[in-house]
Every structure is written in structure tokens, then in C-alpha cells.
Amino acid sequence: MAEIFPEWVNDVPRYVVIAAGVSLVAGGLAVWYFFSPEYTDVGYKPRQPIPYSHELHAGELGIDCRYCHASVETSAAASLPPTQTCMNCHALVARDSPSVAALLRSADTGEPIRWIRVHKTPDYAYFNHSVHVRKGIGCASCHGDVTEMEEIELVEPLSMRWCLDCHRNPDPHFRPLDQITTPKWARVSDPATFAETFKRDHRIAPSTECSACHH
Ligand code: HEC
Ligand code: HEC
Ligand code: HEC
Ligand code: HEC
Ligand code: HEC
């Protein structure tokens, strides 16, 4: 059969389909990005099964975050402490307090405490703690100062826009690596120069590619 059209035309439908698909995704994204309420969940502060206080433990008693959130520097999840971590002290401390009763029961029965999750990104968005804290982003940049919190509260929206705002301009957030968990860290005197040097030394360039966060 004689070729009426040049060869490349055979591929047109596929291009059209792909282009349409891409613009659908882009359109949907634009609608979502510009119209989604940015602070929907900020302020979320569920009542926990035990009135555990960060203000007391991480603040007054000065226990480092990593004592309880042990995997925060090495893996995606920060992790919550098992009952045994609390029992290192509460086997002796405040045993008679009614607020500690549920903790002692958990230690007796081996039944873990069902803490209510405060921060959660959807399954289709990938978040990893270690890539942040090992690159100089402190807990307080994303969680606020928990040593002022009797109960943990969501202080940032965890929206895509929030992630991207920092990926585009992380400079105000960098800290020396030994200050990652310091709740009230006094800023360096010249943050701009510090950020430049820090980014160069640690080869930091946060991604804004979709595939970095959507696998
Ligand atoms: C003695 C143990 C302990 C220490 C120290 C501690 N935490 Fe926690 N943390 C917990 C427990 C238990 C929970 C779960 C109950 C709750 O949300 O209050 C928790 C919850 C959290 C949450 C909320 C998790 C969620 O559900 O989204 C954040 C954020 C957090 N901690 C940050 C920190 C930071 C930052 C520090 C250090 C400044 C710190 N924690 C120190 C025990 C600890
Ligand atoms: C390093 C020691 C230490 C660790 C670890 C620790 N606590 Fe405490 N906790 C204390 C001290 C000290 C107090 C203050 C006791 C007092 O006021 O008599 C306290 C107080 C409390 C209280 C309040 C008691 C009251 O009567 O008001 C609760 C509830 C509590 N802790 C729960 C926990 C839980 C849950 C964990 C584990 C996630 C934990 N603690 C880990 C030392 C610790
Ligand atoms: C760049 C922002 C960011 C930084 C820095 C950060 N977090 Fe988180 N954190 C999050 C997000 C987002 C979630 C929800 C993650 C999810 O749903 O997978 C979270 C969840 C948590 C949780 C809930 C349990 C878990 O494993 O997911 C704890 C506890 C926590 N963070 C503690 C910390 C501590 C302690 C530090 C500092 C050593 C820290 N975070 C640093 C953003 C951050
Ligand atoms: C306060 C600043 C800040 C916030 C908020 C933040 N990030 Fe990041 N993110 C960084 C920095 C800095 C890096 C390290 C980049 C590097 O090593 O080149 C990073 C790295 C990453 C990486 C590894 C890929 C890469 O770019 O190197 C992923 C995935 C990631 N972030 C996802 C997220 C998600 C998802 C959120 C929101 C839930 C988020 N981040 C919020 C600053 C931030
Ligand atoms: C730095 C991390 C990051 C990057 C880069 C990123 N996203 Fe996201 N994206 C997220 C997070 C986190 C959410 C979930 C936000 C929420 O729960 O509100 C999300 C949500 C979405 C959603 C769901 C919207 C909805 O209706 O909830 C779409 C679609 C999306 N992203 C597309 C994209 C595309 C396309 C790109 C590339 C142009 C991209 N994302 C780049 C972190 C990222």
C-alpha cells in the first residue's frame, strides 16, 4: 500500500494521548496546588492515652529526642519509644501517680501503648527523616519547639507546598549537625554565609522533581 502520509504520523495518536495525559495531571495539580487550604490540619492535637509531656521530659528534664526517637538519624521513620524506654525511669519514678498507671499496666501485660499519630503524610508521598536531619535540618524546623508543648501539636501543614517551599529555599533552616535536636538553638550570626558553606560542604541540593517524593 502506498504511503500517503510520512512515517512519523503513525506515532501521532500516542503523542496526543501522552500530551493529553500530561496536561490532565498538570491541570489537576494546578487546581489542587492553588486551591487546597494550606493550614487545614494545623493545630491538630489529639488527646493521648497517657498524659506524656514533652514540656516536662524534653524540656525541664532535658532528655534528648534521640533517647526516645532512636531511629530518626538512620531511617525514614523517627519511631516512638517502646514502653521499656519509659520504664528505665518509671520502674522507680512516680509509680503511684494515676497518670502513670496505664504505663505500668502496659509494662505488666506487654500490650503496647496505642499512641495517636499526629503527623502523617499520605502513602503516595514519600518522607524520610534521616535525609533531612543528616543534612542539617533540625526537628524544630518541622515540628516547632516541642519543649513548649504539654501535648504534641501539628504546627506545619505537611502540604506539598510546604515541602516545596523549603526545597526551593532551605537556607534559613540549616544548623550544625550537632545542634539538630537542640530545642532552643541560637542562630548563627550570619545565616546566609553559614548556609552557603554548609550546602557546599555537604553537597546539598534538595530536589523538586516529582519522582523524589512520588515513587
Ligand atoms: C522520654 C521520651 C521522649 C523524648 C525525650 C522525646 N519524645 Fe517525642 N514522643 C514521645 C512519645 C511517647 C510520643 C507519642 C505521644 C505524643 O505524641 O505525645 C512522642 C511524640 C512525638 C511527636 C509526634 C509524633 C506523631 O505522632 O506525629 C513529635 C513530633 C516528637 N515526639 C518530637 C520530639 C522532639 C523534637 C523531641 C526532642 C526535642 C522529643 N520528641 C523528645 C517520647 C519522647
Ligand atoms: C529519664 C527518666 C524518664 C523517662 C525516660 C521517662 N520519664 Fe516520665 N517522668 C520522669 C520524671 C522525673 C517525672 C516527674 C515525676 C514527678 O513529678 O514526680 C516524670 C513524669 C511523668 C508523668 C507525669 C506523672 C505525674 O504524676 O504527673 C508521666 C505521665 C510520665 N512521666 C510518662 C512517661 C512516659 C510515657 C515515658 C516514656 C515515653 C516517660 N515518662 C519516660 C522521668 C522520666
Ligand atoms: C523536614 C521536616 C522534618 C524534620 C526535620 C523532622 N521531622 Fe519528624 N516528621 C515529619 C513528617 C512530615 C512526619 C510524618 C511522616 C510520615 O507520615 O511518614 C514526621 C513524623 C515524626 C514522628 C512520628 C513517628 C514517625 O516515625 O514518623 C516523630 C516521632 C517525629 N517526626 C520526630 C522527629 C524528631 C525527633 C526530629 C528531629 C531529630 C524530626 N522529627 C525531624 C517532618 C520532619
Ligand atoms: C525545612 C526544610 C525542608 C522541609 C520542610 C522539607 N524538606 Fe525535604 N529536604 C530538605 C533538605 C535540605 C534535603 C537534603 C537535600 C540534599 O541532600 O541534597 C531534603 C531532602 C529530601 C528528600 C531526598 C531527596 C533529595 O532531595 O535529596 C526527600 C524525598 C524529601 N526531602 C522529601 C520531603 C517531603 C515529602 C517533605 C514534606 C512532607 C519535605 N521533604 C520537607 C529540606 C526540607
Ligand atoms: C518535596 C516533595 C514533593 C515533591 C518534589 C512533589 N510532591 Fe506532590 N506531594 C507531596 C506531598 C507531601 C503531598 C501530600 C500533601 C497533602 O497531604 O496535602 C503531595 C501531593 C501531591 C498530589 C495529590 C494532590 C491531592 O489532591 O492531594 C499530586 C497530584 C502531586 N503531589 C503531584 C506532584 C507532581 C506532578 C510533582 C512534580 C511537579 C510533585 N507532586 C512533586 C510532596 C511532593
CSV table of C-alpha atoms and ligand atoms in Angstrom, one decimal:
chain,number,residue,atom,x,y,z
A,1,MET,CA,0.0,0.0,0.0
A,2,ALA,CA,1.3,3.4,-1.0
A,3,GLU,CA,2.4,5.6,1.9
A,4,ILE,CA,0.2,8.7,1.8
A,5,PHE,CA,1.5,10.2,5.0
A,6,PRO,CA,5.1,10.3,6.1
A,7,GLU,CA,6.1,7.6,8.6
A,8,TRP,CA,6.1,9.8,11.7
A,9,VAL,CA,2.3,10.3,11.5
A,10,ASN,CA,1.8,6.8,12.7
A,11,ASP,CA,3.0,8.0,16.1
A,12,VAL,CA,0.6,10.9,16.3
A,13,PRO,CA,-2.1,9.2,18.4
A,14,ARG,CA,0.4,8.2,21.0
A,15,TYR,CA,1.8,11.7,21.3
A,16,VAL,CA,-1.7,13.1,21.6
A,17,VAL,CA,-2.6,10.6,24.3
A,18,ILE,CA,0.6,11.3,26.2
A,19,ALA,CA,0.2,15.1,25.9
A,20,ALA,CA,-3.5,14.9,27.0
A,21,GLY,CA,-2.5,12.8,29.9
A,22,VAL,CA,0.3,15.2,31.0
A,23,SER,CA,-1.9,18.2,30.8
A,24,LEU,CA,-4.6,16.4,32.8
A,25,VAL,CA,-2.2,15.7,35.5
A,26,ALA,CA,-0.7,19.2,35.4
A,27,GLY,CA,-4.2,20.8,35.4
A,28,GLY,CA,-5.3,18.6,38.3
A,29,LEU,CA,-2.1,19.5,40.1
A,30,ALA,CA,-2.5,23.2,39.5
A,31,VAL,CA,-6.1,23.1,40.8
A,32,TRP,CA,-5.1,21.2,43.9
A,33,TYR,CA,-2.0,23.3,44.5
A,34,PHE,CA,-3.7,26.7,44.3
A,35,PHE,CA,-7.0,25.9,45.9
A,36,SER,CA,-6.1,23.5,48.7
A,37,PRO,CA,-6.4,25.1,52.1
A,38,GLU,CA,-2.8,25.4,53.3
A,39,TYR,CA,-3.4,25.0,57.1
A,40,THR,CA,-6.3,22.5,57.2
A,41,ASP,CA,-4.7,20.4,59.9
A,42,VAL,CA,-2.5,22.8,61.7
A,43,GLY,CA,-3.4,22.8,65.4
A,44,TYR,CA,-4.4,19.2,65.4
A,45,LYS,CA,-3.7,18.0,69.0
A,46,PRO,CA,-5.3,14.6,69.8
A,47,ARG,CA,-5.6,13.5,73.5
A,48,GLN,CA,-3.1,10.7,74.0
A,49,PRO,CA,-3.8,7.6,76.1
A,50,ILE,CA,-1.2,8.7,78.7
A,51,PRO,CA,-0.7,12.4,79.5
A,52,TYR,CA,3.0,12.2,78.5
A,53,SER,CA,4.5,15.7,78.4
A,54,HIS,CA,7.4,16.8,76.1
A,55,GLU,CA,7.5,20.1,78.0
A,56,LEU,CA,8.5,18.1,81.2
A,57,HIS,CA,10.6,15.3,79.7
A,58,ALA,CA,12.4,17.0,76.7
A,59,GLY,CA,12.2,20.5,78.3
A,60,GLU,CA,12.6,20.5,82.1
A,61,LEU,CA,14.4,17.1,82.4
A,62,GLY,CA,16.3,17.8,79.1
A,63,ILE,CA,16.1,14.3,77.7
A,64,ASP,CA,17.4,14.3,74.1
A,65,CYS,CA,14.9,13.5,71.4
A,66,ARG,CA,17.0,10.5,70.2
A,67,TYR,CA,16.7,8.8,73.6
A,68,CYS,CA,13.1,8.0,72.5
A,69,HIS,CA,13.0,8.7,68.8
A,70,ALA,CA,16.0,6.4,68.3
A,71,SER,CA,15.9,5.8,64.5
A,72,VAL,CA,15.5,9.4,63.4
A,73,GLU,CA,19.0,9.8,62.1
A,74,THR,CA,19.2,6.4,60.4
A,75,SER,CA,15.9,5.7,58.8
A,76,ALA,CA,12.7,7.1,57.3
A,77,ALA,CA,10.7,6.9,60.5
A,78,ALA,CA,11.6,8.7,63.7
A,79,SER,CA,9.9,5.9,65.6
A,80,LEU,CA,8.1,6.0,69.0
A,81,PRO,CA,9.7,4.6,72.2
A,82,PRO,CA,8.6,1.2,73.5
A,83,THR,CA,7.2,1.0,77.0
A,84,GLN,CA,10.6,-0.2,78.2
A,85,THR,CA,12.3,3.1,77.4
A,86,CYS,CA,9.8,4.8,79.8
A,87,MET,CA,10.3,2.1,82.4
A,88,ASN,CA,14.0,2.9,82.5
A,89,CYS,CA,12.9,5.7,84.8
A,90,HIS,CA,9.3,4.9,85.7
A,91,ALA,CA,10.1,1.5,87.2
A,92,LEU,CA,11.0,3.8,90.1
A,93,VAL,CA,9.8,7.3,89.3
A,94,ALA,CA,6.2,8.4,90.0
A,95,ARG,CA,4.9,4.8,90.4
A,96,ASP,CA,2.0,6.0,92.5
A,97,SER,CA,0.8,8.6,90.1
A,98,PRO,CA,-2.6,7.9,88.4
A,99,SER,CA,-1.2,9.3,85.1
A,100,VAL,CA,1.5,6.6,85.0
A,101,ALA,CA,-0.9,3.7,85.8
A,102,ALA,CA,-1.5,2.9,82.1
A,103,LEU,CA,2.2,2.8,81.5
A,104,LEU,CA,2.8,0.3,84.4
A,105,ARG,CA,-0.1,-1.8,83.0
A,106,SER,CA,1.5,-1.8,79.6
A,107,ALA,CA,4.8,-3.0,81.2
A,108,ASP,CA,3.0,-5.8,83.1
A,109,THR,CA,0.9,-7.1,80.2
A,110,GLY,CA,3.3,-6.4,77.3
A,111,GLU,CA,0.5,-4.7,75.5
A,112,PRO,CA,2.0,-1.7,73.7
A,113,ILE,CA,0.6,1.8,74.3
A,114,ARG,CA,-1.6,3.0,71.4
A,115,TRP,CA,-0.3,6.5,70.9
A,116,ILE,CA,-2.4,8.5,68.4
A,117,ARG,CA,-0.5,9.6,65.4
A,118,VAL,CA,-0.2,13.4,64.9
A,119,HIS,CA,1.9,13.8,61.8
A,120,LYS,CA,1.1,11.7,58.7
A,121,THR,CA,1.9,12.2,55.0
A,122,PRO,CA,-0.3,10.2,52.6
A,123,ASP,CA,1.1,6.9,51.4
A,124,TYR,CA,1.7,8.2,47.9
A,125,ALA,CA,4.1,10.9,49.2
A,126,TYR,CA,7.5,9.6,50.5
A,127,PHE,CA,9.0,11.2,53.5
A,128,ASN,CA,12.3,10.3,55.1
A,129,HIS,CA,13.7,11.7,58.4
A,130,SER,CA,17.3,10.7,58.0
A,131,VAL,CA,17.8,12.5,54.7
A,132,HIS,CA,16.8,15.7,56.5
A,133,VAL,CA,18.4,15.5,59.9
A,134,ARG,CA,21.7,14.3,58.4
A,135,LYS,CA,21.7,17.4,56.2
A,136,GLY,CA,21.3,19.9,58.9
A,137,ILE,CA,17.5,20.4,59.2
A,138,GLY,CA,16.6,20.3,62.9
A,139,CYS,CA,13.4,18.8,64.4
A,140,ALA,CA,12.1,22.3,65.3
A,141,SER,CA,12.0,23.4,61.6
A,142,CYS,CA,9.2,21.0,61.0
A,143,HIS,CA,7.8,20.2,64.5
A,144,GLY,CA,8.2,23.5,66.3
A,145,ASP,CA,9.6,23.7,69.8
A,146,VAL,CA,8.1,20.6,71.5
A,147,THR,CA,9.6,21.6,74.8
A,148,GLU,CA,6.8,24.2,75.0
A,149,MET,CA,4.2,21.6,74.3
A,150,GLU,CA,2.4,19.7,77.1
A,151,GLU,CA,0.7,17.8,74.2
A,152,ILE,CA,2.2,17.5,70.8
A,153,GLU,CA,0.5,19.7,68.2
A,154,LEU,CA,0.8,19.9,64.4
A,155,VAL,CA,2.4,23.3,63.7
A,156,GLU,CA,3.1,22.9,59.9
A,157,PRO,CA,0.6,21.9,57.3
A,158,LEU,CA,2.7,19.0,55.8
A,159,SER,CA,1.3,20.0,52.4
A,160,MET,CA,3.2,19.6,49.2
A,161,ARG,CA,3.6,23.4,49.0
A,162,TRP,CA,5.2,23.4,52.5
A,163,CYS,CA,7.7,20.7,51.4
A,164,LEU,CA,8.5,22.6,48.1
A,165,ASP,CA,8.8,26.0,49.8
A,166,CYS,CA,11.7,24.7,51.8
A,167,HIS,CA,13.2,22.6,49.0
A,168,ARG,CA,13.4,25.8,46.9
A,169,ASN,CA,14.9,27.8,49.7
A,170,PRO,CA,16.2,25.8,52.6
A,171,ASP,CA,18.9,28.4,53.6
A,172,PRO,CA,17.2,29.8,56.7
A,173,HIS,CA,16.9,26.3,58.2
A,174,PHE,CA,20.4,24.9,58.3
A,175,ARG,CA,22.1,24.1,61.6
A,176,PRO,CA,25.4,22.5,62.6
A,177,LEU,CA,24.9,18.7,62.7
A,178,ASP,CA,25.4,18.6,66.5
A,179,GLN,CA,22.5,21.0,67.0
A,180,ILE,CA,19.8,19.1,65.2
A,181,THR,CA,17.8,18.3,68.3
A,182,THR,CA,18.5,21.4,70.4
A,183,PRO,CA,15.1,22.9,71.0
A,184,LYS,CA,16.1,26.5,71.6
A,185,TRP,CA,19.1,26.8,69.3
A,186,ALA,CA,20.5,30.3,69.0
A,187,ARG,CA,21.0,31.1,65.3
A,188,VAL,CA,24.5,31.6,63.8
A,189,SER,CA,25.3,35.3,63.5
A,190,ASP,CA,25.5,35.2,59.7
A,191,PRO,CA,22.9,32.6,58.4
A,192,ALA,CA,23.4,33.4,54.7
A,193,THR,CA,27.2,32.7,54.7
A,194,PHE,CA,26.7,29.7,57.0
A,195,ALA,CA,24.1,28.2,54.6
A,196,GLU,CA,26.4,28.7,51.6
A,197,THR,CA,29.3,27.0,53.2
A,198,PHE,CA,27.1,24.2,54.7
A,199,LYS,CA,25.5,23.4,51.4
A,200,ARG,CA,28.8,23.2,49.6
A,201,ASP,CA,30.5,21.1,52.3
A,202,HIS,CA,27.5,18.6,52.4
A,203,ARG,CA,26.7,18.8,48.7
A,204,ILE,CA,23.1,19.8,49.3
A,205,ALA,CA,20.6,20.5,46.6
A,206,PRO,CA,17.0,19.5,47.6
A,207,SER,CA,15.0,18.0,44.7
A,208,THR,CA,11.8,19.5,43.3
A,209,GLU,CA,11.4,16.5,40.9
A,210,CYS,CA,8.1,14.8,41.3
A,211,SER,CA,9.8,11.4,41.5
A,212,ALA,CA,11.8,12.4,44.6
A,213,CYS,CA,8.6,12.3,46.7
A,214,HIS,CA,6.2,10.3,44.5
A,215,HIS,CA,7.8,6.9,43.6
B,1,HEC,C1,11.2,10.3,77.0
B,1,HEC,C2,10.8,10.0,75.7
B,1,HEC,C3,10.7,11.2,74.6
B,1,HEC,C4,11.6,12.2,74.4
B,1,HEC,C5,12.8,12.5,75.1
B,1,HEC,C6,11.0,12.9,73.3
B,1,HEC,N1,9.9,12.3,72.8
B,1,HEC,FE1,8.8,12.9,71.3
B,1,HEC,N2,7.4,11.5,71.7
B,1,HEC,C7,7.4,10.6,72.7
B,1,HEC,C8,6.2,9.8,72.8
B,1,HEC,C9,5.9,8.8,73.8
B,1,HEC,C10,5.4,10.3,71.8
B,1,HEC,C11,3.9,9.9,71.5
B,1,HEC,C12,3.0,10.6,72.3
B,1,HEC,C13,2.8,12.0,71.9
B,1,HEC,O1,2.5,12.3,70.7
B,1,HEC,O2,2.9,12.9,72.8
B,1,HEC,C14,6.2,11.3,71.1
B,1,HEC,C15,5.7,12.1,70.0
B,1,HEC,C16,6.4,13.0,69.3
B,1,HEC,C17,6.0,13.7,68.1
B,1,HEC,C18,4.7,13.4,67.4
B,1,HEC,C19,4.6,12.1,66.7
B,1,HEC,C20,3.4,11.9,65.9
B,1,HEC,O3,2.5,11.2,66.3
B,1,HEC,O4,3.3,12.6,64.8
B,1,HEC,C21,7.0,14.5,67.7
B,1,HEC,C22,7.0,15.4,66.5
B,1,HEC,C23,8.0,14.4,68.7
B,1,HEC,N3,7.7,13.5,69.6
B,1,HEC,C24,9.2,15.1,68.7
B,1,HEC,C25,10.1,15.1,69.7
B,1,HEC,C26,11.3,16.0,69.7
B,1,HEC,C27,11.6,17.0,68.6
B,1,HEC,C28,12.0,15.7,70.8
B,1,HEC,C29,13.3,16.4,71.4
B,1,HEC,C30,13.2,17.8,71.5
B,1,HEC,C31,11.3,14.6,71.5
B,1,HEC,N4,10.2,14.3,70.8
B,1,HEC,C32,11.6,14.0,72.7
B,1,HEC,C33,8.5,10.4,73.6
B,1,HEC,C34,9.6,11.3,73.6
B,2,HEC,C1,14.9,9.9,82.2
B,2,HEC,C2,13.8,9.5,83.0
B,2,HEC,C3,12.4,9.4,82.5
B,2,HEC,C4,12.0,8.8,81.3
B,2,HEC,C5,12.8,8.0,80.3
B,2,HEC,C6,10.6,9.0,81.2
B,2,HEC,N1,10.1,9.7,82.3
B,2,HEC,FE1,8.2,10.3,82.7
B,2,HEC,N2,8.9,11.4,84.3
B,2,HEC,C7,10.1,11.4,84.8
B,2,HEC,C8,10.2,12.3,85.9
B,2,HEC,C9,11.4,12.7,86.7
B,2,HEC,C10,8.9,12.8,86.1
B,2,HEC,C11,8.4,13.7,87.2
B,2,HEC,C12,7.9,12.9,88.3
B,2,HEC,C13,7.2,13.8,89.4
B,2,HEC,O1,6.8,14.9,89.1
B,2,HEC,O2,7.1,13.3,90.5
B,2,HEC,C14,8.1,12.1,85.1
B,2,HEC,C15,6.7,12.3,84.9
B,2,HEC,C16,5.9,11.6,84.1
B,2,HEC,C17,4.5,11.7,84.1
B,2,HEC,C18,3.6,12.6,85.0
B,2,HEC,C19,3.4,12.0,86.3
B,2,HEC,C20,2.6,12.8,87.2
B,2,HEC,O3,2.3,12.4,88.3
B,2,HEC,O4,2.2,13.9,86.8
B,2,HEC,C21,4.0,10.8,83.1
B,2,HEC,C22,2.6,10.5,82.7
B,2,HEC,C23,5.2,10.3,82.5
B,2,HEC,N3,6.3,10.8,83.1
B,2,HEC,C24,5.2,9.3,81.5
B,2,HEC,C25,6.3,8.9,80.8
B,2,HEC,C26,6.3,8.1,79.6
B,2,HEC,C27,5.0,7.6,78.9
B,2,HEC,C28,7.6,7.9,79.2
B,2,HEC,C29,8.1,7.2,78.0
B,2,HEC,C30,7.6,7.7,76.7
B,2,HEC,C31,8.4,8.5,80.2
B,2,HEC,N4,7.6,9.1,81.1
B,2,HEC,C32,9.8,8.5,80.2
B,2,HEC,C33,11.2,10.8,84.3
B,2,HEC,C34,11.2,10.0,83.1
B,3,HEC,C1,11.8,18.2,57.2
B,3,HEC,C2,10.8,18.1,58.2
B,3,HEC,C3,11.0,17.2,59.4
B,3,HEC,C4,12.1,17.2,60.2
B,3,HEC,C5,13.4,17.9,60.1
B,3,HEC,C6,11.8,16.3,61.3
B,3,HEC,N1,10.5,15.7,61.1
B,3,HEC,FE1,9.6,14.4,62.2
B,3,HEC,N2,8.0,14.2,60.9
B,3,HEC,C7,8.0,15.0,59.7
B,3,HEC,C8,6.9,14.5,58.9
B,3,HEC,C9,6.5,15.0,57.5
B,3,HEC,C10,6.3,13.4,59.6
B,3,HEC,C11,5.2,12.5,59.1
B,3,HEC,C12,6.0,11.3,58.4
B,3,HEC,C13,5.1,10.3,57.7
B,3,HEC,O1,3.9,10.3,57.7
B,3,HEC,O2,5.8,9.3,57.2
B,3,HEC,C14,7.1,13.3,60.8
B,3,HEC,C15,6.8,12.4,61.8
B,3,HEC,C16,7.5,12.3,63.0
B,3,HEC,C17,7.2,11.4,64.1
B,3,HEC,C18,6.1,10.4,64.1
B,3,HEC,C19,6.6,9.0,64.1
B,3,HEC,C20,7.4,8.6,62.8
B,3,HEC,O3,8.4,7.9,62.9
B,3,HEC,O4,7.0,9.1,61.7
B,3,HEC,C21,8.1,11.6,65.1
B,3,HEC,C22,8.2,10.9,66.5
B,3,HEC,C23,9.0,12.7,64.7
B,3,HEC,N3,8.6,13.0,63.4
B,3,HEC,C24,10.1,13.2,65.4
B,3,HEC,C25,11.1,14.0,64.8
B,3,HEC,C26,12.3,14.3,65.5
B,3,HEC,C27,12.7,13.8,66.9
B,3,HEC,C28,13.1,15.1,64.7
B,3,HEC,C29,14.5,15.6,64.8
B,3,HEC,C30,15.5,14.7,65.2
B,3,HEC,C31,12.3,15.2,63.4
B,3,HEC,N4,11.1,14.5,63.6
B,3,HEC,C32,12.6,16.0,62.3
B,3,HEC,C33,8.8,16.0,59.4
B,3,HEC,C34,10.0,16.3,59.9
B,4,HEC,C1,12.7,22.9,56.3
B,4,HEC,C2,13.2,22.4,55.1
B,4,HEC,C3,12.6,21.2,54.4
B,4,HEC,C4,11.3,20.8,54.5
B,4,HEC,C5,10.1,21.4,55.2
B,4,HEC,C6,11.2,19.6,53.7
B,4,HEC,N1,12.4,19.2,53.2
B,4,HEC,FE1,12.9,17.5,52.2
B,4,HEC,N2,14.8,18.1,52.1
B,4,HEC,C7,15.3,19.3,52.7
B,4,HEC,C8,16.8,19.2,52.5
B,4,HEC,C9,17.8,20.3,53.0
B,4,HEC,C10,17.1,18.0,51.9
B,4,HEC,C11,18.5,17.4,51.6
B,4,HEC,C12,18.8,17.6,50.1
B,4,HEC,C13,20.2,17.1,49.7
B,4,HEC,O1,20.7,16.2,50.4
B,4,HEC,O2,20.6,17.5,48.6
B,4,HEC,C14,15.9,17.3,51.7
B,4,HEC,C15,15.7,16.1,51.0
B,4,HEC,C16,14.6,15.4,50.8
B,4,HEC,C17,14.4,14.2,50.1
B,4,HEC,C18,15.6,13.3,49.5
B,4,HEC,C19,15.7,13.7,48.0
B,4,HEC,C20,16.6,15.0,47.9
B,4,HEC,O3,16.0,16.0,47.5
B,4,HEC,O4,17.7,14.9,48.2
B,4,HEC,C21,13.1,13.8,50.0
B,4,HEC,C22,12.5,12.6,49.3
B,4,HEC,C23,12.4,14.9,50.7
B,4,HEC,N3,13.3,15.8,51.2
B,4,HEC,C24,11.0,14.9,50.9
B,4,HEC,C25,10.3,15.9,51.6
B,4,HEC,C26,8.9,15.9,51.8
B,4,HEC,C27,7.9,14.8,51.3
B,4,HEC,C28,8.6,17.0,52.6
B,4,HEC,C29,7.3,17.4,53.1
B,4,HEC,C30,6.5,16.5,53.8
B,4,HEC,C31,9.9,17.7,52.8
B,4,HEC,N4,10.9,17.0,52.2
B,4,HEC,C32,10.0,18.8,53.6
B,4,HEC,C33,14.6,20.3,53.3
B,4,HEC,C34,13.3,20.2,53.6
B,5,HEC,C1,9.4,17.6,48.2
B,5,HEC,C2,8.4,16.6,48.0
B,5,HEC,C3,7.4,16.7,46.8
B,5,HEC,C4,7.7,16.9,45.5
B,5,HEC,C5,9.0,17.3,44.9
B,5,HEC,C6,6.4,16.8,44.8
B,5,HEC,N1,5.4,16.5,45.7
B,5,HEC,FE1,3.5,16.1,45.2
B,5,HEC,N2,3.0,15.9,47.1
B,5,HEC,C7,3.9,15.9,48.2
B,5,HEC,C8,3.2,15.7,49.4
B,5,HEC,C9,3.8,15.7,50.8
B,5,HEC,C10,1.8,15.6,49.1
B,5,HEC,C11,0.7,15.3,50.1
B,5,HEC,C12,0.2,16.7,50.5
B,5,HEC,C13,-1.0,16.6,51.4
B,5,HEC,O1,-1.3,15.6,52.1
B,5,HEC,O2,-1.8,17.6,51.4
B,5,HEC,C14,1.8,15.7,47.6
B,5,HEC,C15,0.6,15.6,46.9
B,5,HEC,C16,0.5,15.5,45.5
B,5,HEC,C17,-0.7,15.3,44.8
B,5,HEC,C18,-2.1,15.0,45.4
B,5,HEC,C19,-2.9,16.2,45.4
B,5,HEC,C20,-4.1,16.0,46.2
B,5,HEC,O3,-5.2,16.1,45.6
B,5,HEC,O4,-4.0,15.7,47.4
B,5,HEC,C21,-0.4,15.3,43.5
B,5,HEC,C22,-1.3,15.1,42.3
B,5,HEC,C23,1.1,15.6,43.4
B,5,HEC,N3,1.5,15.7,44.7
B,5,HEC,C24,1.8,15.7,42.2
B,5,HEC,C25,3.1,16.1,42.1
B,5,HEC,C26,3.8,16.4,40.9
B,5,HEC,C27,3.2,16.3,39.5
B,5,HEC,C28,5.1,16.8,41.2
B,5,HEC,C29,6.2,17.3,40.3
B,5,HEC,C30,5.9,18.6,39.6
B,5,HEC,C31,5.2,16.7,42.7
B,5,HEC,N4,4.0,16.3,43.2
B,5,HEC,C32,6.3,17.0,43.4
B,5,HEC,C33,5.3,16.1,48.1
B,5,HEC,C34,6.0,16.4,46.9
